[in-house]
PDB file of C-alpha atoms and ligand atoms in Angstrom:
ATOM      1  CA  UNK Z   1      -3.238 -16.940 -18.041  1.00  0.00           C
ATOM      2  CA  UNK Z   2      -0.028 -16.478 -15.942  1.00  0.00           C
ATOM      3  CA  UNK Z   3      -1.464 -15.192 -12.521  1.00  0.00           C
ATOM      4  CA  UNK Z   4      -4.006 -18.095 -11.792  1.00  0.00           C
ATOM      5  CA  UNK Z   5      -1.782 -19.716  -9.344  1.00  0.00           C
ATOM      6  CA  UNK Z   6      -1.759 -17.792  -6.548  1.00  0.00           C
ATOM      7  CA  UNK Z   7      -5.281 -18.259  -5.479  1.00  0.00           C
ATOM      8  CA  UNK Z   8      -5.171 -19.866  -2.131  1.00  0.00           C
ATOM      9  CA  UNK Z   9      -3.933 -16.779  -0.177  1.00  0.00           C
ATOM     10  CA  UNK Z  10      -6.397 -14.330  -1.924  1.00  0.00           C
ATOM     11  CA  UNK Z  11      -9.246 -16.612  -0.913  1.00  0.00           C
ATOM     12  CA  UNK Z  12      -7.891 -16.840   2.123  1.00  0.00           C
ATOM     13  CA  UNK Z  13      -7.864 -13.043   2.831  1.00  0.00           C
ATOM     14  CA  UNK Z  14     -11.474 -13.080   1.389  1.00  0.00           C
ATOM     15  CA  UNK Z  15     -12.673 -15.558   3.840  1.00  0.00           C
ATOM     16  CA  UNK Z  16     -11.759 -13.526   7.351  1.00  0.00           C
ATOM     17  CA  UNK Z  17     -14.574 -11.415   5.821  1.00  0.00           C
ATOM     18  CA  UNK Z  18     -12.916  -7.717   7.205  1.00  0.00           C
ATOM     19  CA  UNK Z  19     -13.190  -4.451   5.473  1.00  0.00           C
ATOM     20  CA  UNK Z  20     -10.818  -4.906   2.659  1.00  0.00           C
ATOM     21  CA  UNK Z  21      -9.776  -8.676   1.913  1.00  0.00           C
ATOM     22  CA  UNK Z  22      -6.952  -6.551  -0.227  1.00  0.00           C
ATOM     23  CA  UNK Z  23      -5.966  -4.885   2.615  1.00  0.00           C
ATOM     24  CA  UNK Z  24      -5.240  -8.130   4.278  1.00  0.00           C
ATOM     25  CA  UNK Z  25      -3.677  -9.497   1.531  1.00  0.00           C
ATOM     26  CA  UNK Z  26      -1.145  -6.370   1.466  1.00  0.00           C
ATOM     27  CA  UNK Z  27      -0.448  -6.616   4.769  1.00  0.00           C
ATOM     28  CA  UNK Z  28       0.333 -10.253   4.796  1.00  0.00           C
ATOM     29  CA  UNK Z  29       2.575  -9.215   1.975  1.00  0.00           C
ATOM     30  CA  UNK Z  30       4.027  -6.597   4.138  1.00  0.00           C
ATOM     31  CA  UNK Z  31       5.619  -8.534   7.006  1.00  0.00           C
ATOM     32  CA  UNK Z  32       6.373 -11.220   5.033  1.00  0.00           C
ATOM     33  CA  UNK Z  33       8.519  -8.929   2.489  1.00  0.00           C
ATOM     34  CA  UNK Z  34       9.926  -6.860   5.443  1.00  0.00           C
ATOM     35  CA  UNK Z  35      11.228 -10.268   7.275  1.00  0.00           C
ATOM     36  CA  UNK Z  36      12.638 -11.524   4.191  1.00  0.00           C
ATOM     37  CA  UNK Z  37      14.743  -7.992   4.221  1.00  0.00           C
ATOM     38  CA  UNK Z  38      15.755  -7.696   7.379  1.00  0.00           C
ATOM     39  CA  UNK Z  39      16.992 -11.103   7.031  1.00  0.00           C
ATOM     40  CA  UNK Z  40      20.142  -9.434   5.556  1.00  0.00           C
ATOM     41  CA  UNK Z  41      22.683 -12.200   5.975  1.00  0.00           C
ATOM     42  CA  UNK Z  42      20.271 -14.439   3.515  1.00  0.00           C
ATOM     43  CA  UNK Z  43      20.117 -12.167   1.029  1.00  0.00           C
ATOM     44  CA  UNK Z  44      20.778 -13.267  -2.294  1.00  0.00           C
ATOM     45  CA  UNK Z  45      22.968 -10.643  -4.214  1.00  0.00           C
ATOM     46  CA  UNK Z  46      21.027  -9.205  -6.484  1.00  0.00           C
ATOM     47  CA  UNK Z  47      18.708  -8.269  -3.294  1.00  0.00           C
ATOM     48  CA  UNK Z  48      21.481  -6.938  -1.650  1.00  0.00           C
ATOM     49  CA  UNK Z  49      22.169  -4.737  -4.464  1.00  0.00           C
ATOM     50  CA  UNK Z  50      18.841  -2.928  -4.819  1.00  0.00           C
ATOM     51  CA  UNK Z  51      18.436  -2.150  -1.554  1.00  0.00           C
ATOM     52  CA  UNK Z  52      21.998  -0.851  -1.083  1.00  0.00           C
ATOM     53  CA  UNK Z  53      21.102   1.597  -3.575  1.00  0.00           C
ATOM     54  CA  UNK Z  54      17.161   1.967  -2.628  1.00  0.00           C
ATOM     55  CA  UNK Z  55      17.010   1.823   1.066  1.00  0.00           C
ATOM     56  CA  UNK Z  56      13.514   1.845   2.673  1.00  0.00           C
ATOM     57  CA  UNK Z  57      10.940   4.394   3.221  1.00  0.00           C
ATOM     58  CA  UNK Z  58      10.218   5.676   6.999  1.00  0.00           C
ATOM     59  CA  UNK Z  59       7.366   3.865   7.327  1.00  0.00           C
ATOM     60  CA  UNK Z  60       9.134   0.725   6.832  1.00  0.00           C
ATOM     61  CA  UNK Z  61      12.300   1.832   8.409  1.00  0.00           C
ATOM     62  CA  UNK Z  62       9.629   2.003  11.792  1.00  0.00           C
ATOM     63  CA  UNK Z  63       8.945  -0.791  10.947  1.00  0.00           C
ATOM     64  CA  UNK Z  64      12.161  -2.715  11.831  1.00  0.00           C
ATOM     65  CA  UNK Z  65      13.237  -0.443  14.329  1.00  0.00           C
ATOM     66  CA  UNK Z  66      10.126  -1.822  16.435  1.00  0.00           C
ATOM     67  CA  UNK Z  67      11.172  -5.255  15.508  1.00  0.00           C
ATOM     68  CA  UNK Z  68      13.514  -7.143  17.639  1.00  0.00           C
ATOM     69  CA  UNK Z  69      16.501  -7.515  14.688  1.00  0.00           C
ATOM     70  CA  UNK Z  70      18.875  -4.591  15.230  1.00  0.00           C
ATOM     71  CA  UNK Z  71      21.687  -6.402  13.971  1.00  0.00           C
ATOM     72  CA  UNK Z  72      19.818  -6.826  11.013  1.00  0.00           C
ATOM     73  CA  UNK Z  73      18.679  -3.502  10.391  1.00  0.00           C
ATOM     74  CA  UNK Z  74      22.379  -2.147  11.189  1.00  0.00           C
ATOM     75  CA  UNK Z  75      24.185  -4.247   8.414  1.00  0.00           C
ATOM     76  CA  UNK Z  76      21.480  -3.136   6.184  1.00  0.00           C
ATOM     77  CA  UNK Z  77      21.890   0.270   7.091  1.00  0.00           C
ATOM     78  CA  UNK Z  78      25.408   0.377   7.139  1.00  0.00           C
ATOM     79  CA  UNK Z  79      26.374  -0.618   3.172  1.00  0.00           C
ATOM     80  CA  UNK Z  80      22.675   1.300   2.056  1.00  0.00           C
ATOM     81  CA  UNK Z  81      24.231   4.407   3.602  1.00  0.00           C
ATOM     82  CA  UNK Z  82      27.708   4.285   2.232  1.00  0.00           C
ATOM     83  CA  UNK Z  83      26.765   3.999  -1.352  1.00  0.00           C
ATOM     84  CA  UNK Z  84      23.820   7.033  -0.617  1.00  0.00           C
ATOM     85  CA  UNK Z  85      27.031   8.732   0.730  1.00  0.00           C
ATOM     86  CA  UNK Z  86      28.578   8.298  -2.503  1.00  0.00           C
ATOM     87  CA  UNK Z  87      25.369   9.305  -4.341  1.00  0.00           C
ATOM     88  CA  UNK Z  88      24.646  12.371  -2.561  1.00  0.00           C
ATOM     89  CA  UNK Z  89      28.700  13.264  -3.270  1.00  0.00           C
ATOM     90  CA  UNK Z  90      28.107  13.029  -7.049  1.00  0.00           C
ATOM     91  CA  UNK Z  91      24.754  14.839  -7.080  1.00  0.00           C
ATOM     92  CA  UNK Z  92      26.637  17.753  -4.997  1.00  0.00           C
ATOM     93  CA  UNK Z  93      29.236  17.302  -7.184  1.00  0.00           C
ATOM     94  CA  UNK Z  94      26.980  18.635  -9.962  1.00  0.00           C
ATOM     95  CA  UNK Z  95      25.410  21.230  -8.482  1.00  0.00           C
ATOM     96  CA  UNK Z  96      28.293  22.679  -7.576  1.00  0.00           C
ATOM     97  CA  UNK Z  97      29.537  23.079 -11.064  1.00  0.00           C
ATOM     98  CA  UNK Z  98      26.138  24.049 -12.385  1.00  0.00           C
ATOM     99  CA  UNK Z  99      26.165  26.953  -9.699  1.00  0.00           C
ATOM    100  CA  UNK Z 100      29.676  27.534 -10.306  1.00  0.00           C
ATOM    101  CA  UNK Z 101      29.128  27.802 -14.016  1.00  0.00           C
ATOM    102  CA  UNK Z 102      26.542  30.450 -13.523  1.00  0.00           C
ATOM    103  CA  UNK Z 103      28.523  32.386 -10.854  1.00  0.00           C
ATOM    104  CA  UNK Z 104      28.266  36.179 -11.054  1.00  0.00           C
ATOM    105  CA  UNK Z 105      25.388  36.086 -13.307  1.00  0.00           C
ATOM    106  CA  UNK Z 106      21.931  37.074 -11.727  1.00  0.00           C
ATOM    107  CA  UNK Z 107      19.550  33.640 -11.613  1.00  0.00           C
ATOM    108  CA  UNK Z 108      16.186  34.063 -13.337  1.00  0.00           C
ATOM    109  CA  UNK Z 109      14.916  34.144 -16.627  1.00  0.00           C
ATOM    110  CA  UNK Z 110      16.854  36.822 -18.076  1.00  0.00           C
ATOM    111  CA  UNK Z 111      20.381  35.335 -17.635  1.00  0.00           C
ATOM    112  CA  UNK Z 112      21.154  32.320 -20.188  1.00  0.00           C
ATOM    113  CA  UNK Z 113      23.268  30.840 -17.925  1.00  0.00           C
ATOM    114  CA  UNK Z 114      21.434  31.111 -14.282  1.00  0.00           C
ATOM    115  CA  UNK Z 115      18.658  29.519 -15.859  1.00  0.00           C
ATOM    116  CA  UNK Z 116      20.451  26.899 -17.002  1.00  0.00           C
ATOM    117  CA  UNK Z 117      22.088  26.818 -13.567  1.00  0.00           C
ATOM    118  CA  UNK Z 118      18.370  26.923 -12.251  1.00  0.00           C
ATOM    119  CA  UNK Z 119      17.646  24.415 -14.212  1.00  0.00           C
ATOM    120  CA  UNK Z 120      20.779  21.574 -13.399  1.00  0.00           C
ATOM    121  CA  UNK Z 121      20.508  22.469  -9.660  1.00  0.00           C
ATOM    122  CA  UNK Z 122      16.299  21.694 -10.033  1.00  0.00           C
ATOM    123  CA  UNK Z 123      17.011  18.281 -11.835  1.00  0.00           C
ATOM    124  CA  UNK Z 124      19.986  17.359  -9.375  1.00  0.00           C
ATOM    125  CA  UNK Z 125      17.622  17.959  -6.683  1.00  0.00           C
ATOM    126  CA  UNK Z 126      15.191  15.857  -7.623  1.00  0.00           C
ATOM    127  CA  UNK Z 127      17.465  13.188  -7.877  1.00  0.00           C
ATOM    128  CA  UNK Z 128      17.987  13.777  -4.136  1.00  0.00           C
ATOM    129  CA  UNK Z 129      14.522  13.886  -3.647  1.00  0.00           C
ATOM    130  CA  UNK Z 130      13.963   9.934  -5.632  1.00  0.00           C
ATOM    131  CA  UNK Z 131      17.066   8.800  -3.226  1.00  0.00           C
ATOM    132  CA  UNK Z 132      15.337   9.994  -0.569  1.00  0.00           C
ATOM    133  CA  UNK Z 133      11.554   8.652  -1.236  1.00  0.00           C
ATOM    134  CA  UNK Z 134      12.895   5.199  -2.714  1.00  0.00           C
ATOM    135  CA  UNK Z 135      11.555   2.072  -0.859  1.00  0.00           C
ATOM    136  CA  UNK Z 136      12.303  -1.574  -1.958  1.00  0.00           C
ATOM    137  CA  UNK Z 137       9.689  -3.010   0.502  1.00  0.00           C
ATOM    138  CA  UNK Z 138       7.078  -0.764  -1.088  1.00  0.00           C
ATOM    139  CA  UNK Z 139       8.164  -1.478  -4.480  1.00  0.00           C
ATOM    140  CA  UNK Z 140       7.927  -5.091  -3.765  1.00  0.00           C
ATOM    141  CA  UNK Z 141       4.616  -4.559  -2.090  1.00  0.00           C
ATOM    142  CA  UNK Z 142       3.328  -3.138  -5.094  1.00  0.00           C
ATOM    143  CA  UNK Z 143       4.164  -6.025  -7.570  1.00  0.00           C
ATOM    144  CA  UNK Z 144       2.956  -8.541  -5.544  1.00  0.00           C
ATOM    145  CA  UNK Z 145      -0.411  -6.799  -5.090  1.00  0.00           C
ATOM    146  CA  UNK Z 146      -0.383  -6.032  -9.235  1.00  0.00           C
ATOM    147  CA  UNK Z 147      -0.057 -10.206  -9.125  1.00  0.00           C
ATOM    148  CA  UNK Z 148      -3.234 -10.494  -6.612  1.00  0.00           C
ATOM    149  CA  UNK Z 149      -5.095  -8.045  -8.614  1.00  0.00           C
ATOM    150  CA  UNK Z 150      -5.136 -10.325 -11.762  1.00  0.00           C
ATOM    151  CA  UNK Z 151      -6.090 -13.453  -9.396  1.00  0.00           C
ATOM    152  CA  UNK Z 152      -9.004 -11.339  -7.818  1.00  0.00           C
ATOM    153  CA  UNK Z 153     -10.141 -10.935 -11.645  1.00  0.00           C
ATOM    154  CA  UNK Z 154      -9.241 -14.685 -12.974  1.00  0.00           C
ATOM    155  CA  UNK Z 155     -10.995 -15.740  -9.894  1.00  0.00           C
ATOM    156  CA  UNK Z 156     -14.151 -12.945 -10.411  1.00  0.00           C
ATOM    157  CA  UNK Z 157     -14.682 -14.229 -13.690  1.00  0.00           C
ATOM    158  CA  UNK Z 158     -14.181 -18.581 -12.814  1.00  0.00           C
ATOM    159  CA  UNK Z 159     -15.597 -19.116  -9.226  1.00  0.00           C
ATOM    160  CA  UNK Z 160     -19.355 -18.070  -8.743  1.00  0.00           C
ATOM    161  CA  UNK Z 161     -18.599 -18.038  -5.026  1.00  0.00           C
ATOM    162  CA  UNK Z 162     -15.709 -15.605  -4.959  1.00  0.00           C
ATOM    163  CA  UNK Z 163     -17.715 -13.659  -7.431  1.00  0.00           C
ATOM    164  CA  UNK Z 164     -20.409 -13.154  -4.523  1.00  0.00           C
ATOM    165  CA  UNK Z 165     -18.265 -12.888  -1.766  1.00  0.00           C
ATOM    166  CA  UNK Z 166     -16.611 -10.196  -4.105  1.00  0.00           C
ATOM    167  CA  UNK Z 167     -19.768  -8.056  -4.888  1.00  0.00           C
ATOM    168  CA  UNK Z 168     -21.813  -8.856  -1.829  1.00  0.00           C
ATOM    169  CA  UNK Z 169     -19.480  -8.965   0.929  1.00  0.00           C
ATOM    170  CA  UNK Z 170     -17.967  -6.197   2.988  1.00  0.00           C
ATOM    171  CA  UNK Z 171     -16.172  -4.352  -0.160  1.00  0.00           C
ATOM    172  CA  UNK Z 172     -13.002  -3.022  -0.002  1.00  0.00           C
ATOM    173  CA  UNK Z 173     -11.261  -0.308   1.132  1.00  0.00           C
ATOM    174  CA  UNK Z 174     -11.022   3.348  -1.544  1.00  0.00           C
ATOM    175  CA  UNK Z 175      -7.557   3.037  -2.225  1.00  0.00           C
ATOM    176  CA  UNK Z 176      -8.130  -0.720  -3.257  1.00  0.00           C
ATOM    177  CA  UNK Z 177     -11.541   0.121  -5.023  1.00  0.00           C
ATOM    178  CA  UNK Z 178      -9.435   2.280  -7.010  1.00  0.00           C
ATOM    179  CA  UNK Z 179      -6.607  -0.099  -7.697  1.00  0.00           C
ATOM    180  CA  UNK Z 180      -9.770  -2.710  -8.851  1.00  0.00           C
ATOM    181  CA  UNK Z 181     -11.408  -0.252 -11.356  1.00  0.00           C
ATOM    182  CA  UNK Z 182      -7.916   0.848 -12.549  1.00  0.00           C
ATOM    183  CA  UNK Z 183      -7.633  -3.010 -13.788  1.00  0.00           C
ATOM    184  CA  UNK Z 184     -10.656  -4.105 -14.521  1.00  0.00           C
ATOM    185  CA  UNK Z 185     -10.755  -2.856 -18.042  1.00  0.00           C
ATOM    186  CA  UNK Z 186      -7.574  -4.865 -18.601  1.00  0.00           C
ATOM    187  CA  UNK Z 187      -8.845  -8.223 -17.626  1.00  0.00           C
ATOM    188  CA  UNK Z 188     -12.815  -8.214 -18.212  1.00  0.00           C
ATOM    189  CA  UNK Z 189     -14.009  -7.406 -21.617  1.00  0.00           C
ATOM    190  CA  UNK Z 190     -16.882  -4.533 -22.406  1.00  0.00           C
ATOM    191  CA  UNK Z 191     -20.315  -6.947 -21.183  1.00  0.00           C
ATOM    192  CA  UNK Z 192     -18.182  -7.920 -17.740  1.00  0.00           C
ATOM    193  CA  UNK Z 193     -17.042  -4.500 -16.968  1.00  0.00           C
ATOM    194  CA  UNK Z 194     -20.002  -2.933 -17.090  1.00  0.00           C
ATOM    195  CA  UNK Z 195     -21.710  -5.558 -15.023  1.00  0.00           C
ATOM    196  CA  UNK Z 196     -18.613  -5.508 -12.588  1.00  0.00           C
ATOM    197  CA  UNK Z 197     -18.551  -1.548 -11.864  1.00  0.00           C
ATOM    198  CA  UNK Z 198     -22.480  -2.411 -11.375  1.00  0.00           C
ATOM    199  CA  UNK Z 199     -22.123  -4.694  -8.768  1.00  0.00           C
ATOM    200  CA  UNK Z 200     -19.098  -3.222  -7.053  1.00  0.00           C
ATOM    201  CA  UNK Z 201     -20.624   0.341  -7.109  1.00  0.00           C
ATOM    202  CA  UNK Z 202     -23.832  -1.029  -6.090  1.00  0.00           C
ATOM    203  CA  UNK Z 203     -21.807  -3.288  -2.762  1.00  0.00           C
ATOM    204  CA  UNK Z 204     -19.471   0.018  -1.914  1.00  0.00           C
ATOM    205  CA  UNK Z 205     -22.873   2.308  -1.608  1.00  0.00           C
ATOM    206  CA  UNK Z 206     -24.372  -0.603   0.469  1.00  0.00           C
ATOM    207  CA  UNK Z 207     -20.955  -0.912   2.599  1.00  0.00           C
ATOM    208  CA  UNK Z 208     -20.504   3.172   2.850  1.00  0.00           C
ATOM    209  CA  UNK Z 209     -24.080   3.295   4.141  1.00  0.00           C
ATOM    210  CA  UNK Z 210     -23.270   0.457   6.820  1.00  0.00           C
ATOM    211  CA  UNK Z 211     -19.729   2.287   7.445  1.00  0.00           C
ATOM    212  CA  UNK Z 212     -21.825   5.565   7.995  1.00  0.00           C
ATOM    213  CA  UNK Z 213     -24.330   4.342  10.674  1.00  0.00           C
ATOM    214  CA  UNK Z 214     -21.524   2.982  12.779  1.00  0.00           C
ATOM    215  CA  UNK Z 215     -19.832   6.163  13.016  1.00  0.00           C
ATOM    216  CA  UNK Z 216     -22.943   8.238  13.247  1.00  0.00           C
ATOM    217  CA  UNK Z 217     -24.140   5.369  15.985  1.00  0.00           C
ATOM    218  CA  UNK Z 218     -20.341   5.889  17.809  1.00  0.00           C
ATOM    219  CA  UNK Z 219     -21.131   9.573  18.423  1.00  0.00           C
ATOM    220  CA  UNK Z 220     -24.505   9.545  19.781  1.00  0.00           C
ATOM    221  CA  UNK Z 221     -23.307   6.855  22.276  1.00  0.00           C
ATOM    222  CA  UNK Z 222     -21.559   9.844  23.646  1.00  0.00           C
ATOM    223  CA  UNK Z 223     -24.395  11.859  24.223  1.00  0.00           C
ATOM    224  CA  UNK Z 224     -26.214  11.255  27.792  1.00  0.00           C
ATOM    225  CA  UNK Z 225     -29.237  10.418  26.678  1.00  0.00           C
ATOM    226  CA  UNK Z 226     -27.950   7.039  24.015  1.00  0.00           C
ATOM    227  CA  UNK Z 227     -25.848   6.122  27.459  1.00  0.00           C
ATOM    228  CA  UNK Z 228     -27.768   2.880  28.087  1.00  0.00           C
ATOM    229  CA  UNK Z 229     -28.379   1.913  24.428  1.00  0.00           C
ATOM    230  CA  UNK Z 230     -26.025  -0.389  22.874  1.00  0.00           C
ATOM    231  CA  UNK Z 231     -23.363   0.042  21.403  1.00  0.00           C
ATOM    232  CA  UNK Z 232     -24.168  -1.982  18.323  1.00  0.00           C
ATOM    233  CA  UNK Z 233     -21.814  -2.323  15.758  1.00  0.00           C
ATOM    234  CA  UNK Z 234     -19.898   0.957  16.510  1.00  0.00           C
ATOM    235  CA  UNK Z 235     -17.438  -0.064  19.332  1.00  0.00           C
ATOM    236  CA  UNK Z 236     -14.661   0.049  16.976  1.00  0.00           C
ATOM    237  CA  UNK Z 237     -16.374   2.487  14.023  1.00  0.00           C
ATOM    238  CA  UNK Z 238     -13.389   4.409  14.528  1.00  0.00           C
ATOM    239  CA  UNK Z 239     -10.809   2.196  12.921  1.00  0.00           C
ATOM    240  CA  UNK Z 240     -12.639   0.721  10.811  1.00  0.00           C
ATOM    241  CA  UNK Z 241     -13.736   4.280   8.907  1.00  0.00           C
ATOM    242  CA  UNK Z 242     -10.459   4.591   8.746  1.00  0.00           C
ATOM    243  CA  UNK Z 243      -9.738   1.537   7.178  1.00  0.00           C
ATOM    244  CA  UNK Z 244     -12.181   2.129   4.740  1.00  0.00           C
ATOM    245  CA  UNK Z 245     -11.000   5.468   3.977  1.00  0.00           C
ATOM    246  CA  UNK Z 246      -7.462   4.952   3.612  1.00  0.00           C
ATOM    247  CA  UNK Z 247      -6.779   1.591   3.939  1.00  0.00           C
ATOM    248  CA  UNK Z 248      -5.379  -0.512   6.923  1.00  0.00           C
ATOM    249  CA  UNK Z 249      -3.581   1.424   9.364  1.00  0.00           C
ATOM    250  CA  UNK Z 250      -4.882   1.934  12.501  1.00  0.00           C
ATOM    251  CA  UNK Z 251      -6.392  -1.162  15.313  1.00  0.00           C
ATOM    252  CA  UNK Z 252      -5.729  -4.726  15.304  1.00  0.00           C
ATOM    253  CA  UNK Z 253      -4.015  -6.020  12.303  1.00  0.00           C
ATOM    254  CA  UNK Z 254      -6.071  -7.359   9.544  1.00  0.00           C
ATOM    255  CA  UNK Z 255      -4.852 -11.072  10.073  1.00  0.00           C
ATOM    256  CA  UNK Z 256      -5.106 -13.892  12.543  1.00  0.00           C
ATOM    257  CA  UNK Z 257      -1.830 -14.168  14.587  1.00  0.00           C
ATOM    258  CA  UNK Z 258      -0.695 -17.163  13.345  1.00  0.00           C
TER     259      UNK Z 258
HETATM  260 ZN1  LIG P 301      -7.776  -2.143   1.221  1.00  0.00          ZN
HETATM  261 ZN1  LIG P 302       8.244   1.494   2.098  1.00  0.00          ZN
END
């Protein structure tokens, strides 16, 4: 098995016992990633290239515009916009001669040639539309998670203790449940994945009921008559619902400072 290796920073995620361990994980991913970018003068060229023609989504374009490397983001910025420059030149380039082509015929299903038009000018603006949406950092993101995802399992199936931690510990977050049950049939055979959606399933109703209470608990410390009781475990229910719901993204970040 190829993925094995990379155990140490899975467990490690696991053992600051949050919501979603693959939250962490992702996150710890994130800003690593995202200073390796930004980094631009250490790129190596093949780097460089994809994200010249990629760029980065506007969540991660925040992103370095709140860090401190301006410089950084600008030389990025400035080759990743010339060639998108270019891009957006051809793409016009086509549309133009697809409209031109239909010119003077009505667009719509009865004229051959404005549909095609409709047509070329649809396809050419979806090719705007992928320039525009296209994110290195969240491409990276993604195959770096697909790695941890077949650790979580090699390490599900070999180490009893990650196993528990796994089914009996906070769970995870929906958007990485979903990413778990989307692989488990890949990496466990028939007996273990029906035991595993078991145990998960049975963990994320436990968790959700836990989750629920919080919140539930966080509102009626708002009424008058709950003023004096404490506050329990629901001091930050907020967040963490939304954690749960959607995965990290709002309150302190999942990870020690280090
Ligand atoms: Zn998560
Ligand atoms: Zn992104």
């Amino acid at each position: 098995m190829r993925y094995h290796i990379d155990t140490i920073p899975v467990w490690d995620a696991m053992r600051l016992d949050g919501e979603c361990f693959l939250c962490a994980l992702q996150r710890r991913t994130e800003l690593a990633e995202a200073d390796r970018y930004l980094g631009a003068s250490v790129m190596e060229p093949d780097v460089r290239v994809r994200v010249n023609r990629l760029g980065f989504c506007r969540v991660h374009h925040a992103m370095f515009f709140a860090m401190s490397n301006r410089l950084g983001h600008a030389l990025m910025l400035e080759s990743h916009h010339q060639e998108t420059a270019d891009q957006t030149r051809e793409v016009i380039a086509r549309m133009k001669k697809a409209a031109d082509a239909a010119a003077g015929a009505p667009l719509g299903k009865l004229s051959r040639s404005g549909a095609q038009a409709a047509r070329d000018m649809a396809a050419a603006a979806e090719q705007l539309r992928e320039m525009a949406d296209s994110c290195v950092l969240c491409d990276s993101i993604r195959e770096n998670m697909e790695r941890y995802l077949h650790t979580v399992f090699h390490l599900y199936r070999t180490d009893s203790e990650f196993h528990r931690c796994l089914t009996s510990g906070k769970g995870v977050c929906l958007p990485h449940l979903a990413d778990l049950m989307r692989v488990a049939p890949q990496e466990l055979n028939a007996r273990e994945l029906a035991a595993f959606v078991d145990e998960m399933g049975r963990n994320q109703a436990q968790q959700a009921e836990r989750i629920q209470e919080d919140i539930s608990w966080f509102i009626r410390k708002f009424d008058h008559r709950f003023a004096d009781q404490p506050w329990k475990n629901s001091k930050d229910a907020v967040p963490r619902t939304v954690n749960k719901l959607r995965g990290w993204c709002v309150g302190p970040e999942p990870n020690p400072k280090e």
